[in-house]
């Protein structure tokens, strides 16, 4: 096999029609080495797409992995082979868009395992690929089959508790990256990239294809497509625009050591060491009065013209109501004790 962008083998669940609902990959791989590529080609005949390997193929794969020093993966394959649950092997020859549920879940695993960063893998069309499921205490259930499953459980004296109805499950049901604190795990979706040392408080939220370099404090909302640089603090109730809802094409990012105050909002990319005061929402079209080093007005411009600039402080003049911007030389310092 000449090329392989990513590979994983995992276990998942299906609906009564045999359609995949979700897949758990214990060890997703990015750019596997040639030896492993050859093993997959010989034992599974897999070069691209997804397949459900037979017991014989799994046995051959396990043996080849063990013989070539891939003991951890060999043990995983042995566990999968012994299970009655459906097993799937998925491969991308190149970084292309997912076309099936197993492929979509591999892409999301790559992000949450910190193998790629947001915008680092092609997720085109993933909403249309993934199925909307009821995520329950007994796993994913097809929405159409939920009423019958609930009745069945009640008649057996049991209860199915539905946590949410969504296309994306919570991240920690699939992977818990090292060095994190997440107060409410339902608020971090699978496909989030959450860097070492990040704290996500109860009202913090990180969408798929978004995340933090780490360490970071997240008490507000990090929308899809947004990436926050190391040391930045997203204050309580703060909101960062993504590109899913408004149709915008500008990729919003937050540089290092920035601060979004409580209930602030951001609609442009920020450079490093920037601050937006509490309650102030900056969008691309916001008219900003520029202040010189004497804090005197020196002109006006739209906020989009400041996109990506560093050392800026955005505030609202409490007398005139004008949005002002001046150079901010003080960097945000996160509480080291909270992020140790």
CSV table of C-alpha atoms in Angstrom, one decimal, residues 61 90 108 123 148 173 234 276 311 321 336:
chain,number,residue,atom,x,y,z
A,61,UNK,CA,-4.6,-9.2,11.5
A,90,UNK,CA,-11.8,2.2,8.3
A,108,UNK,CA,-13.9,13.1,14.9
A,123,UNK,CA,-15.0,17.3,7.5
A,148,UNK,CA,-40.4,0.7,21.1
A,173,UNK,CA,-17.7,8.7,26.1
A,234,UNK,CA,-12.9,32.8,27.6
A,276,UNK,CA,-12.4,42.4,25.0
A,311,UNK,CA,-1.9,43.8,21.8
A,321,UNK,CA,-21.2,54.4,24.0
A,336,UNK,CA,-1.2,28.4,37.5
